[in-house]
PDB file of C-alpha atoms in Angstrom:
ATOM      1  CA  MET A   1      62.264   5.004 112.690  1.00 47.00           C
ATOM      2  CA  SER A   2      59.420   7.410 111.383  1.00 58.00           C
ATOM      3  CA  ALA A   3      60.160  10.541 110.245  1.00 85.00           C
ATOM      4  CA  ILE A   4      62.997  12.500 112.271  1.00 92.00           C
ATOM      5  CA  ARG A   5      61.678  15.694 114.041  1.00 95.00           C
ATOM      6  CA  HIS A   6      63.981  16.877 116.964  1.00 97.00           C
ATOM      7  CA  LEU A   7      62.388  18.663 120.041  1.00 97.00           C
ATOM      8  CA  ILE A   8      64.893  20.778 121.982  1.00 97.00           C
ATOM      9  CA  LEU A   9      64.129  22.017 125.664  1.00 97.00           C
ATOM     10  CA  ILE A  10      65.022  25.687 125.825  1.00 97.00           C
ATOM     11  CA  GLU A  11      66.783  26.413 129.478  1.00 95.00           C
ATOM     12  CA  HIS A  12      66.435  30.072 130.292  1.00 94.00           C
ATOM     13  CA  ASP A  13      65.864  32.175 133.488  1.00 91.00           C
ATOM     14  CA  HIS A  14      63.131  34.279 131.910  1.00 91.00           C
ATOM     15  CA  LYS A  15      65.726  37.048 130.811  1.00 91.00           C
ATOM     16  CA  LYS A  16      67.896  35.260 128.484  1.00 92.00           C
ATOM     17  CA  ILE A  17      68.537  31.857 126.889  1.00 94.00           C
ATOM     18  CA  PHE A  18      71.253  30.111 128.375  1.00 91.00           C
ATOM     19  CA  PRO A  19      74.150  28.885 125.868  1.00 89.00           C
ATOM     20  CA  ALA A  20      73.553  25.382 126.638  1.00 90.00           C
ATOM     21  CA  THR A  21      70.703  25.647 124.125  1.00 92.00           C
ATOM     22  CA  LEU A  22      72.496  26.849 121.639  1.00 92.00           C
ATOM     23  CA  ALA A  23      75.199  24.041 121.892  1.00 93.00           C
ATOM     24  CA  LEU A  24      71.799  21.552 121.964  1.00 95.00           C
ATOM     25  CA  ILE A  25      70.978  22.774 118.307  1.00 95.00           C
ATOM     26  CA  VAL A  26      74.382  22.269 117.225  1.00 94.00           C
ATOM     27  CA  ALA A  27      74.464  18.471 118.549  1.00 95.00           C
ATOM     28  CA  ALA A  28      70.995  18.043 116.819  1.00 96.00           C
ATOM     29  CA  GLN A  29      71.925  19.324 113.502  1.00 94.00           C
ATOM     30  CA  LYS A  30      74.139  16.522 113.104  1.00 95.00           C
ATOM     31  CA  ILE A  31      71.116  14.580 112.247  1.00 95.00           C
ATOM     32  CA  THR A  32      69.441  16.484 109.371  1.00 88.00           C
ATOM     33  CA  ALA A  33      65.703  16.962 110.403  1.00 89.00           C
ATOM     34  CA  SER A  34      63.587  19.699 111.170  1.00 93.00           C
ATOM     35  CA  ILE A  35      64.107  21.271 114.536  1.00 95.00           C
ATOM     36  CA  ASP A  36      61.738  22.635 117.081  1.00 96.00           C
ATOM     37  CA  LEU A  37      62.312  24.395 120.347  1.00 97.00           C
ATOM     38  CA  LEU A  38      60.276  23.818 123.308  1.00 97.00           C
ATOM     39  CA  LEU A  39      59.845  26.890 125.822  1.00 97.00           C
ATOM     40  CA  MET A  40      58.478  26.446 129.453  1.00 97.00           C
ATOM     41  CA  GLY A  41      58.087  29.072 131.991  1.00 95.00           C
ATOM     42  CA  ARG A  42      55.660  31.911 132.816  1.00 94.00           C
ATOM     43  CA  ASN A  43      55.498  35.261 131.024  1.00 95.00           C
ATOM     44  CA  ILE A  44      57.815  33.974 128.651  1.00 95.00           C
ATOM     45  CA  GLN A  45      56.865  36.514 125.974  1.00 94.00           C
ATOM     46  CA  ASP A  46      60.027  37.718 125.638  1.00 94.00           C
ATOM     47  CA  ILE A  47      62.004  34.650 125.449  1.00 95.00           C
ATOM     48  CA  ALA A  48      59.742  33.294 122.811  1.00 94.00           C
ATOM     49  CA  GLN A  49      60.847  36.370 120.813  1.00 93.00           C
ATOM     50  CA  GLN A  50      64.373  35.678 121.657  1.00 93.00           C
ATOM     51  CA  ALA A  51      64.327  32.234 120.512  1.00 94.00           C
ATOM     52  CA  ALA A  52      62.399  32.913 117.355  1.00 93.00           C
ATOM     53  CA  LYS A  53      65.274  34.849 116.278  1.00 91.00           C
ATOM     54  CA  ILE A  54      67.759  31.500 116.325  1.00 91.00           C
ATOM     55  CA  ALA A  55      68.675  30.280 112.935  1.00 87.00           C
ATOM     56  CA  GLY A  56      68.174  27.176 112.022  1.00 88.00           C
ATOM     57  CA  ILE A  57      65.090  26.139 113.591  1.00 93.00           C
ATOM     58  CA  ASP A  58      61.294  25.841 112.250  1.00 94.00           C
ATOM     59  CA  SER A  59      59.103  26.888 115.390  1.00 95.00           C
ATOM     60  CA  VAL A  60      59.128  27.753 118.926  1.00 96.00           C
ATOM     61  CA  ILE A  61      56.304  25.801 120.990  1.00 96.00           C
ATOM     62  CA  SER A  62      55.596  27.844 124.156  1.00 96.00           C
ATOM     63  CA  CYS A  63      54.141  26.380 127.137  1.00 96.00           C
ATOM     64  CA  ASP A  64      53.344  29.374 129.425  1.00 95.00           C
ATOM     65  CA  ALA A  65      51.796  28.816 133.059  1.00 94.00           C
ATOM     66  CA  PRO A  66      52.438  28.836 136.684  1.00 94.00           C
ATOM     67  CA  GLN A  67      53.363  25.496 136.888  1.00 94.00           C
ATOM     68  CA  TYR A  68      56.140  25.429 134.553  1.00 94.00           C
ATOM     69  CA  GLU A  69      58.139  28.669 136.392  1.00 93.00           C
ATOM     70  CA  TYR A  70      60.673  26.401 137.814  1.00 91.00           C
ATOM     71  CA  PHE A  71      61.163  23.707 135.471  1.00 91.00           C
ATOM     72  CA  LEU A  72      59.573  21.055 137.866  1.00 94.00           C
ATOM     73  CA  ALA A  73      60.055  17.655 136.057  1.00 95.00           C
ATOM     74  CA  GLU A  74      56.838  16.580 137.465  1.00 95.00           C
ATOM     75  CA  GLU A  75      54.952  19.192 135.759  1.00 95.00           C
ATOM     76  CA  CYS A  76      56.750  19.547 132.782  1.00 95.00           C
ATOM     77  CA  ALA A  77      57.528  15.864 131.966  1.00 96.00           C
ATOM     78  CA  PRO A  78      53.532  14.857 130.924  1.00 95.00           C
ATOM     79  CA  VAL A  79      53.699  17.727 128.671  1.00 95.00           C
ATOM     80  CA  ILE A  80      56.898  16.567 126.940  1.00 96.00           C
ATOM     81  CA  VAL A  81      55.469  13.113 126.430  1.00 96.00           C
ATOM     82  CA  ALA A  82      52.511  14.063 124.957  1.00 95.00           C
ATOM     83  CA  MET A  83      54.320  15.873 122.192  1.00 96.00           C
ATOM     84  CA  MET A  84      56.752  13.201 121.476  1.00 96.00           C
ATOM     85  CA  ALA A  85      54.401  11.541 119.484  1.00 95.00           C
ATOM     86  CA  ASP A  86      55.065  13.864 116.687  1.00 95.00           C
ATOM     87  CA  TYR A  87      59.157  13.705 117.485  1.00 96.00           C
ATOM     88  CA  SER A  88      61.681  11.219 117.163  1.00 96.00           C
ATOM     89  CA  HIS A  89      64.374  12.859 119.237  1.00 97.00           C
ATOM     90  CA  PHE A  90      63.992  14.926 122.825  1.00 98.00           C
ATOM     91  CA  TRP A  91      67.059  16.756 123.669  1.00 98.00           C
ATOM     92  CA  CYS A  92      68.372  18.402 126.979  1.00 97.00           C
ATOM     93  CA  ALA A  93      71.468  19.649 128.069  1.00 94.00           C
ATOM     94  CA  GLY A  94      73.355  17.580 130.859  1.00 91.00           C
ATOM     95  CA  THR A  95      72.463  20.504 133.325  1.00 89.00           C
ATOM     96  CA  SER A  96      70.372  20.114 136.505  1.00 88.00           C
ATOM     97  CA  ALA A  97      67.372  20.713 135.084  1.00 92.00           C
ATOM     98  CA  GLY A  98      68.056  18.365 132.131  1.00 94.00           C
ATOM     99  CA  LYS A  99      69.129  15.542 134.273  1.00 94.00           C
ATOM    100  CA  ASN A 100      66.031  15.769 136.104  1.00 95.00           C
ATOM    101  CA  ILE A 101      63.551  16.309 133.190  1.00 97.00           C
ATOM    102  CA  ALA A 102      64.834  13.691 130.861  1.00 97.00           C
ATOM    103  CA  PRO A 103      64.863  10.483 132.981  1.00 97.00           C
ATOM    104  CA  ARG A 104      61.235  11.229 133.764  1.00 97.00           C
ATOM    105  CA  VAL A 105      60.276  11.655 130.361  1.00 97.00           C
ATOM    106  CA  ALA A 106      62.132   8.558 129.364  1.00 97.00           C
ATOM    107  CA  GLY A 107      60.425   6.535 132.018  1.00 96.00           C
ATOM    108  CA  LEU A 108      57.041   7.780 131.129  1.00 96.00           C
ATOM    109  CA  LEU A 109      57.495   6.495 127.677  1.00 96.00           C
ATOM    110  CA  GLY A 110      58.773   3.425 128.945  1.00 96.00           C
ATOM    111  CA  ILE A 111      62.067   3.426 127.017  1.00 96.00           C
ATOM    112  CA  GLY A 112      65.742   3.990 127.718  1.00 94.00           C
ATOM    113  CA  GLN A 113      67.582   7.283 127.887  1.00 96.00           C
ATOM    114  CA  VAL A 114      71.112   8.078 126.169  1.00 97.00           C
ATOM    115  CA  SER A 115      73.029  10.322 128.648  1.00 95.00           C
ATOM    116  CA  ASN A 116      76.234  12.269 128.317  1.00 94.00           C
ATOM    117  CA  VAL A 117      76.632  12.325 125.004  1.00 96.00           C
ATOM    118  CA  VAL A 118      79.755  14.256 123.354  1.00 94.00           C
ATOM    119  CA  ALA A 119      79.435  13.104 119.730  1.00 95.00           C
ATOM    120  CA  VAL A 120      76.322  12.268 117.552  1.00 97.00           C
ATOM    121  CA  HIS A 121      77.073  10.038 114.494  1.00 96.00           C
ATOM    122  CA  GLY A 122      73.554   9.246 113.240  1.00 94.00           C
ATOM    123  CA  GLU A 123      70.067   9.206 114.089  1.00 93.00           C
ATOM    124  CA  ARG A 124      70.843   6.233 116.465  1.00 95.00           C
ATOM    125  CA  SER A 125      74.459   6.276 117.137  1.00 97.00           C
ATOM    126  CA  TYR A 126      76.044   8.405 119.718  1.00 97.00           C
ATOM    127  CA  THR A 127      79.377   8.592 121.680  1.00 97.00           C
ATOM    128  CA  ARG A 128      79.016   8.879 125.477  1.00 95.00           C
ATOM    129  CA  ALA A 129      81.042   9.346 128.424  1.00 90.00           C
ATOM    130  CA  ILE A 130      81.001   6.945 131.316  1.00 90.00           C
ATOM    131  CA  TYR A 131      83.357   6.385 134.349  1.00 86.00           C
ATOM    132  CA  ALA A 132      83.313  10.546 135.232  1.00 79.00           C
ATOM    133  CA  GLY A 133      84.591  10.929 131.682  1.00 81.00           C
ATOM    134  CA  SER A 134      87.547   8.883 131.529  1.00 81.00           C
ATOM    135  CA  VAL A 135      86.001   5.895 129.055  1.00 89.00           C
ATOM    136  CA  LEU A 136      84.267   7.027 125.785  1.00 92.00           C
ATOM    137  CA  VAL A 137      81.795   4.628 124.232  1.00 96.00           C
ATOM    138  CA  GLN A 138      79.954   4.477 121.054  1.00 96.00           C
ATOM    139  CA  ILE A 139      76.739   2.992 121.068  1.00 96.00           C
ATOM    140  CA  GLU A 140      74.142   2.304 118.968  1.00 96.00           C
ATOM    141  CA  THR A 141      70.316   2.456 120.578  1.00 94.00           C
ATOM    142  CA  PRO A 142      67.402   0.419 119.261  1.00 92.00           C
ATOM    143  CA  GLU A 143      64.837   2.640 120.875  1.00 91.00           C
ATOM    144  CA  GLN A 144      62.152   4.115 118.398  1.00 88.00           C
ATOM    145  CA  LYS A 145      62.151   7.403 120.548  1.00 95.00           C
ATOM    146  CA  GLN A 146      65.561   9.139 121.590  1.00 96.00           C
ATOM    147  CA  ILE A 147      65.575  10.771 124.803  1.00 97.00           C
ATOM    148  CA  LEU A 148      69.115  12.466 125.034  1.00 97.00           C
ATOM    149  CA  THR A 149      71.269  14.601 127.741  1.00 97.00           C
ATOM    150  CA  ILE A 150      74.273  16.024 126.062  1.00 95.00           C
ATOM    151  CA  VAL A 151      77.750  17.181 127.688  1.00 92.00           C
ATOM    152  CA  THR A 152      77.085  20.660 126.200  1.00 89.00           C
ATOM    153  CA  THR A 153      80.925  21.539 126.529  1.00 88.00           C
ATOM    154  CA  ALA A 154      81.735  18.688 123.870  1.00 89.00           C
ATOM    155  CA  PHE A 155      79.712  20.955 121.338  1.00 91.00           C
ATOM    156  CA  PRO A 156      80.539  24.394 120.101  1.00 88.00           C
ATOM    157  CA  VAL A 157      77.760  26.962 120.947  1.00 83.00           C
ATOM    158  CA  LEU A 158      75.891  28.170 117.852  1.00 75.00           C
ATOM    159  CA  ALA A 159      77.567  31.010 116.472  1.00 65.00           C
ATOM    160  CA  SER A 160      76.100  34.499 117.676  1.00 50.00           C
ATOM    161  CA  ALA A 161      76.325  35.515 113.866  1.00 43.00           C
ATOM    162  CA  ALA A 162      73.603  32.666 113.139  1.00 50.00           C
ATOM    163  CA  GLN A 163      71.072  34.374 115.474  1.00 52.00           C
ATOM    164  CA  SER A 164      69.349  36.791 113.377  1.00 50.00           C
ATOM    165  CA  ALA A 165      68.586  40.250 114.861  1.00 48.00           C
ATOM    166  CA  ILE A 166      65.686  40.916 112.367  1.00 48.00           C
ATOM    167  CA  GLU A 167      62.223  39.103 112.144  1.00 51.00           C
ATOM    168  CA  THR A 168      62.312  35.827 111.066  1.00 58.00           C
ATOM    169  CA  SER A 169      59.552  33.297 110.014  1.00 69.00           C
ATOM    170  CA  VAL A 170      60.062  30.878 112.856  1.00 85.00           C
ATOM    171  CA  LYS A 171      56.381  30.459 114.234  1.00 86.00           C
ATOM    172  CA  ILE A 172      55.587  30.839 117.806  1.00 90.00           C
ATOM    173  CA  ILE A 173      53.271  28.241 118.860  1.00 92.00           C
ATOM    174  CA  ALA A 174      51.202  28.343 122.077  1.00 90.00           C
ATOM    175  CA  LYS A 175      50.471  25.132 123.641  1.00 90.00           C
ATOM    176  CA  PRO A 176      47.735  24.943 126.581  1.00 87.00           C
ATOM    177  CA  PRO A 177      49.286  23.884 129.904  1.00 87.00           C
ATOM    178  CA  ALA A 178      48.381  20.317 130.871  1.00 87.00           C
ATOM    179  CA  ALA A 179      46.501  19.364 134.073  1.00 87.00           C
ATOM    180  CA  LEU A 180      48.370  20.252 137.260  1.00 90.00           C
ATOM    181  CA  GLN A 181      50.111  17.218 138.483  1.00 88.00           C
ATOM    182  CA  ASN A 182      50.676  18.388 142.044  1.00 87.00           C
ATOM    183  CA  LEU A 183      53.647  16.075 142.823  1.00 89.00           C
ATOM    184  CA  SER A 184      55.622  18.547 144.049  1.00 89.00           C
ATOM    185  CA  ARG A 185      55.986  22.235 144.742  1.00 88.00           C
ATOM    186  CA  PHE A 186      58.645  24.700 144.831  1.00 88.00           C
ATOM    187  CA  LEU A 187      59.620  26.144 148.094  1.00 89.00           C
ATOM    188  CA  HIS A 188      62.226  28.674 147.705  1.00 85.00           C
ATOM    189  CA  ASN A 189      65.358  29.915 145.612  1.00 81.00           C
ATOM    190  CA  LYS A 190      68.665  30.805 147.104  1.00 76.00           C
ATOM    191  CA  THR A 191      71.066  32.684 144.730  1.00 72.00           C
ATOM    192  CA  THR A 192      74.761  34.097 145.202  1.00 69.00           C
ATOM    193  CA  THR A 193      75.404  37.644 143.823  1.00 70.00           C
ATOM    194  CA  SER A 194      79.019  37.982 142.783  1.00 71.00           C
ATOM    195  CA  ASP A 195      80.537  40.827 141.034  1.00 77.00           C
ATOM    196  CA  ARG A 196      82.854  38.190 139.254  1.00 81.00           C
ATOM    197  CA  PRO A 197      81.644  36.274 136.083  1.00 84.00           C
ATOM    198  CA  GLU A 198      79.290  33.451 136.334  1.00 86.00           C
ATOM    199  CA  LEU A 199      81.368  30.141 136.575  1.00 90.00           C
ATOM    200  CA  THR A 200      79.799  28.268 133.810  1.00 85.00           C
ATOM    201  CA  ALA A 201      80.132  31.242 131.175  1.00 83.00           C
ATOM    202  CA  ALA A 202      83.613  32.722 132.495  1.00 91.00           C
ATOM    203  CA  ARG A 203      86.307  32.968 129.840  1.00 93.00           C
ATOM    204  CA  ILE A 204      88.968  32.352 132.728  1.00 96.00           C
ATOM    205  CA  VAL A 205      88.187  30.414 135.667  1.00 97.00           C
ATOM    206  CA  VAL A 206      90.703  29.870 138.720  1.00 97.00           C
ATOM    207  CA  SER A 207      90.265  27.103 141.017  1.00 98.00           C
ATOM    208  CA  GLY A 208      91.777  25.851 144.412  1.00 97.00           C
ATOM    209  CA  GLY A 209      91.869  22.387 145.816  1.00 96.00           C
ATOM    210  CA  ARG A 210      92.424  21.033 149.248  1.00 95.00           C
ATOM    211  CA  GLY A 211      96.084  22.099 148.938  1.00 95.00           C
ATOM    212  CA  LEU A 212      94.947  25.676 150.299  1.00 96.00           C
ATOM    213  CA  GLY A 213      94.645  24.061 153.572  1.00 95.00           C
ATOM    214  CA  SER A 214      92.310  26.875 154.972  1.00 96.00           C
ATOM    215  CA  THR A 215      89.498  29.185 154.394  1.00 95.00           C
ATOM    216  CA  GLU A 216      91.631  32.455 154.880  1.00 96.00           C
ATOM    217  CA  ASN A 217      94.363  30.824 152.454  1.00 96.00           C
ATOM    218  CA  PHE A 218      91.590  30.257 149.848  1.00 97.00           C
ATOM    219  CA  ALA A 219      91.617  33.884 149.694  1.00 95.00           C
ATOM    220  CA  LEU A 220      94.808  33.769 147.418  1.00 96.00           C
ATOM    221  CA  ILE A 221      92.339  32.153 144.831  1.00 97.00           C
ATOM    222  CA  GLU A 222      89.748  34.920 145.235  1.00 95.00           C
ATOM    223  CA  SER A 223      92.655  37.687 145.005  1.00 96.00           C
ATOM    224  CA  LEU A 224      94.191  35.889 141.813  1.00 97.00           C
ATOM    225  CA  ALA A 225      90.694  35.773 140.198  1.00 96.00           C
ATOM    226  CA  GLN A 226      90.060  39.220 141.031  1.00 94.00           C
ATOM    227  CA  VAL A 227      93.571  40.307 138.902  1.00 95.00           C
ATOM    228  CA  LEU A 228      92.550  38.327 136.140  1.00 95.00           C
ATOM    229  CA  GLY A 229      88.664  39.029 135.984  1.00 94.00           C
ATOM    230  CA  ALA A 230      87.909  35.480 136.371  1.00 96.00           C
ATOM    231  CA  ALA A 231      85.277  33.467 137.914  1.00 95.00           C
ATOM    232  CA  VAL A 232      86.387  31.132 141.177  1.00 96.00           C
ATOM    233  CA  GLY A 233      86.361  27.349 140.907  1.00 96.00           C
ATOM    234  CA  ALA A 234      86.951  24.797 143.503  1.00 97.00           C
ATOM    235  CA  SER A 235      87.382  21.251 143.872  1.00 96.00           C
ATOM    236  CA  ARG A 236      84.785  19.117 145.813  1.00 95.00           C
ATOM    237  CA  ALA A 237      87.553  18.360 148.360  1.00 95.00           C
ATOM    238  CA  ALA A 238      87.834  22.010 148.934  1.00 96.00           C
ATOM    239  CA  VAL A 239      83.855  22.545 149.301  1.00 96.00           C
ATOM    240  CA  ASP A 240      83.590  19.562 151.542  1.00 95.00           C
ATOM    241  CA  ALA A 241      86.369  21.022 153.460  1.00 95.00           C
ATOM    242  CA  GLY A 242      84.455  24.217 153.849  1.00 95.00           C
ATOM    243  CA  PHE A 243      86.698  26.605 152.027  1.00 96.00           C
ATOM    244  CA  VAL A 244      84.223  27.911 149.597  1.00 93.00           C
ATOM    245  CA  ALA A 245      80.639  27.784 148.723  1.00 91.00           C
ATOM    246  CA  ASN A 246      79.457  24.588 147.086  1.00 90.00           C
ATOM    247  CA  ASP A 247      78.316  26.677 144.049  1.00 89.00           C
ATOM    248  CA  CYS A 248      81.780  26.825 143.040  1.00 94.00           C
ATOM    249  CA  GLN A 249      82.351  23.371 142.886  1.00 96.00           C
ATOM    250  CA  VAL A 250      83.708  22.164 139.571  1.00 96.00           C
ATOM    251  CA  GLY A 251      83.547  18.404 138.672  1.00 92.00           C
ATOM    252  CA  GLN A 252      81.275  15.447 137.811  1.00 87.00           C
ATOM    253  CA  THR A 253      79.002  16.156 141.071  1.00 85.00           C
ATOM    254  CA  GLY A 254      79.585  20.020 140.527  1.00 90.00           C
ATOM    255  CA  LYS A 255      79.627  22.279 137.381  1.00 90.00           C
ATOM    256  CA  ILE A 256      81.050  21.064 133.810  1.00 89.00           C
ATOM    257  CA  ILE A 257      82.668  23.808 132.478  1.00 91.00           C
ATOM    258  CA  ALA A 258      85.024  24.462 129.529  1.00 91.00           C
ATOM    259  CA  PRO A 259      86.662  28.096 129.738  1.00 93.00           C
ATOM    260  CA  GLU A 260      89.553  29.344 127.581  1.00 94.00           C
ATOM    261  CA  LEU A 261      91.451  29.224 130.538  1.00 97.00           C
ATOM    262  CA  TYR A 262      91.565  27.114 133.709  1.00 98.00           C
ATOM    263  CA  ILE A 263      93.982  27.391 136.598  1.00 98.00           C
ATOM    264  CA  ALA A 264      94.258  24.762 139.133  1.00 98.00           C
ATOM    265  CA  ILE A 265      95.896  25.559 142.358  1.00 98.00           C
ATOM    266  CA  GLY A 266      96.281  23.056 144.845  1.00 97.00           C
ATOM    267  CA  ILE A 267      94.258  20.533 143.203  1.00 97.00           C
ATOM    268  CA  SER A 268      95.309  16.922 142.609  1.00 95.00           C
ATOM    269  CA  GLY A 269      92.846  15.883 139.882  1.00 94.00           C
ATOM    270  CA  ALA A 270      90.732  13.518 141.023  1.00 92.00           C
ATOM    271  CA  ILE A 271      88.724  11.751 137.962  1.00 91.00           C
ATOM    272  CA  GLN A 272      85.708  13.458 139.253  1.00 91.00           C
ATOM    273  CA  HIS A 273      87.214  16.943 139.055  1.00 95.00           C
ATOM    274  CA  LEU A 274      88.669  16.157 135.742  1.00 94.00           C
ATOM    275  CA  ALA A 275      85.500  15.012 134.107  1.00 90.00           C
ATOM    276  CA  GLY A 276      84.406  18.774 134.869  1.00 92.00           C
ATOM    277  CA  MET A 277      86.810  20.800 133.397  1.00 94.00           C
ATOM    278  CA  LYS A 278      88.852  18.675 130.728  1.00 91.00           C
ATOM    279  CA  ASP A 279      87.560  20.234 127.837  1.00 89.00           C
ATOM    280  CA  SER A 280      89.127  23.514 128.763  1.00 94.00           C
ATOM    281  CA  LYS A 281      90.898  25.244 125.999  1.00 94.00           C
ATOM    282  CA  THR A 282      94.058  25.898 127.955  1.00 97.00           C
ATOM    283  CA  ILE A 283      94.823  24.465 131.286  1.00 97.00           C
ATOM    284  CA  VAL A 284      97.553  25.426 134.020  1.00 98.00           C
ATOM    285  CA  ALA A 285      98.342  23.416 137.150  1.00 97.00           C
ATOM    286  CA  ILE A 286     100.178  24.764 139.955  1.00 97.00           C
ATOM    287  CA  ASN A 287     101.249  21.812 142.643  1.00 97.00           C
ATOM    288  CA  LYS A 288     103.993  20.635 144.530  1.00 96.00           C
ATOM    289  CA  ASP A 289     103.407  16.751 143.327  1.00 96.00           C
ATOM    290  CA  PRO A 290     105.147  16.606 139.589  1.00 95.00           C
ATOM    291  CA  ASP A 291     102.757  13.539 139.089  1.00 95.00           C
ATOM    292  CA  ALA A 292      99.643  14.733 140.517  1.00 95.00           C
ATOM    293  CA  PRO A 293      96.773  13.679 137.777  1.00 95.00           C
ATOM    294  CA  ILE A 294      95.843  17.361 137.067  1.00 96.00           C
ATOM    295  CA  MET A 295      99.453  17.630 135.853  1.00 96.00           C
ATOM    296  CA  GLN A 296      99.360  15.217 133.619  1.00 94.00           C
ATOM    297  CA  ILE A 297      96.678  16.999 131.398  1.00 95.00           C
ATOM    298  CA  ALA A 298      97.662  20.556 131.915  1.00 97.00           C
ATOM    299  CA  ASP A 299      98.962  22.460 128.850  1.00 97.00           C
ATOM    300  CA  TYR A 300     101.694  24.421 131.394  1.00 97.00           C
ATOM    301  CA  ALA A 301     102.384  22.476 134.785  1.00 97.00           C
ATOM    302  CA  ILE A 302     104.045  24.315 137.464  1.00 96.00           C
ATOM    303  CA  VAL A 303     105.836  22.479 140.417  1.00 97.00           C
ATOM    304  CA  GLY A 304     106.510  24.308 143.540  1.00 96.00           C
ATOM    305  CA  ASP A 305     104.694  25.533 146.264  1.00 96.00           C
ATOM    306  CA  LEU A 306     101.408  27.539 145.910  1.00 96.00           C
ATOM    307  CA  PHE A 307     102.073  29.724 148.817  1.00 97.00           C
ATOM    308  CA  GLU A 308     105.163  31.160 147.117  1.00 96.00           C
ATOM    309  CA  ILE A 309     104.001  30.948 143.446  1.00 97.00           C
ATOM    310  CA  VAL A 310     100.494  32.591 143.322  1.00 97.00           C
ATOM    311  CA  PRO A 311     101.473  35.779 145.520  1.00 96.00           C
ATOM    312  CA  GLN A 312     104.021  36.176 142.776  1.00 96.00           C
ATOM    313  CA  LEU A 313     102.129  35.579 139.915  1.00 95.00           C
ATOM    314  CA  ILE A 314      99.715  38.218 141.437  1.00 96.00           C
ATOM    315  CA  SER A 315     102.120  40.816 141.924  1.00 95.00           C
ATOM    316  CA  LEU A 316     103.493  40.153 138.305  1.00 94.00           C
ATOM    317  CA  LEU A 317     100.136  40.966 137.041  1.00 94.00           C
ATOM    318  CA  LYS A 318      99.353  44.067 138.965  1.00 91.00           C
ATOM    319  CA  ASN A 319     102.652  45.315 137.879  1.00 89.00           C
ATOM    320  CA  LYS A 320     101.832  44.537 134.583  1.00 83.00           C
ATOM    321  CA  SER A 321      98.409  46.433 134.725  1.00 73.00           C
ATOM    322  CA  ALA A 322      99.721  49.399 136.343  1.00 65.00           C
TER     323      ALA A 322
END
């Protein structure tokens, strides 16, 4: 392989850089090399300045144009493919954006992609998760260029102390946009507003499953989350049953999170759900079945009727805070 150089895709909402980007930097730093950040979007000058204050990087390459505003893979990928002539590794978070862009880059380059990386051993050697995270395999890829998506919860976020609040020597390089591909177009964006913490960034998450039985009963989860100042999550079974909106889904086909405290209520713990929360620092499970899979990985397993336990828990917490 030629000289090792890392290119990392910044994910952002045009206001702030997502923590996933900081986890990507930690992963890339496992392989000693120069690190450049790729920023794509529209009117992203402020984000570029934020990125330039991150320690441990060499430059920020800014692609500022209307076609990059919504991270459309069809528009972003050709730019990245052209840039890969100068880089050995391209890193994306295992988010919806990363999982959309990285395969297209790999396809246009005619090479294989390494997905779901949870550990980095060398410039071509990685551990990746397969079968919904139930099996970890160490691989070595022969590809000359490395296109990678990582499980961001498997890596620590770059310490805030490593982000300088002063001016740095990091260069911001403006790159002209590529020709429009016109293969897709953005239609609309629907956002959900809530006074609760955002699910992927919350320190505490309270999740409910099919054991709640109905939308009305799911209010127990929301009440407990309110007392704890927590985000609300759910299993796919609860989402499919219509108890809660799908943006609350935790799991392989939902959001992958690793909060400090994860409380699973009425969730049996299918492998797909465990893949989304098994890296949580402390797991508490409330279930009437002592043999449920979730109970096997829980740090604290409470066996009993959730309709008795959860109201008591809410009452105790309210009395404690009174």
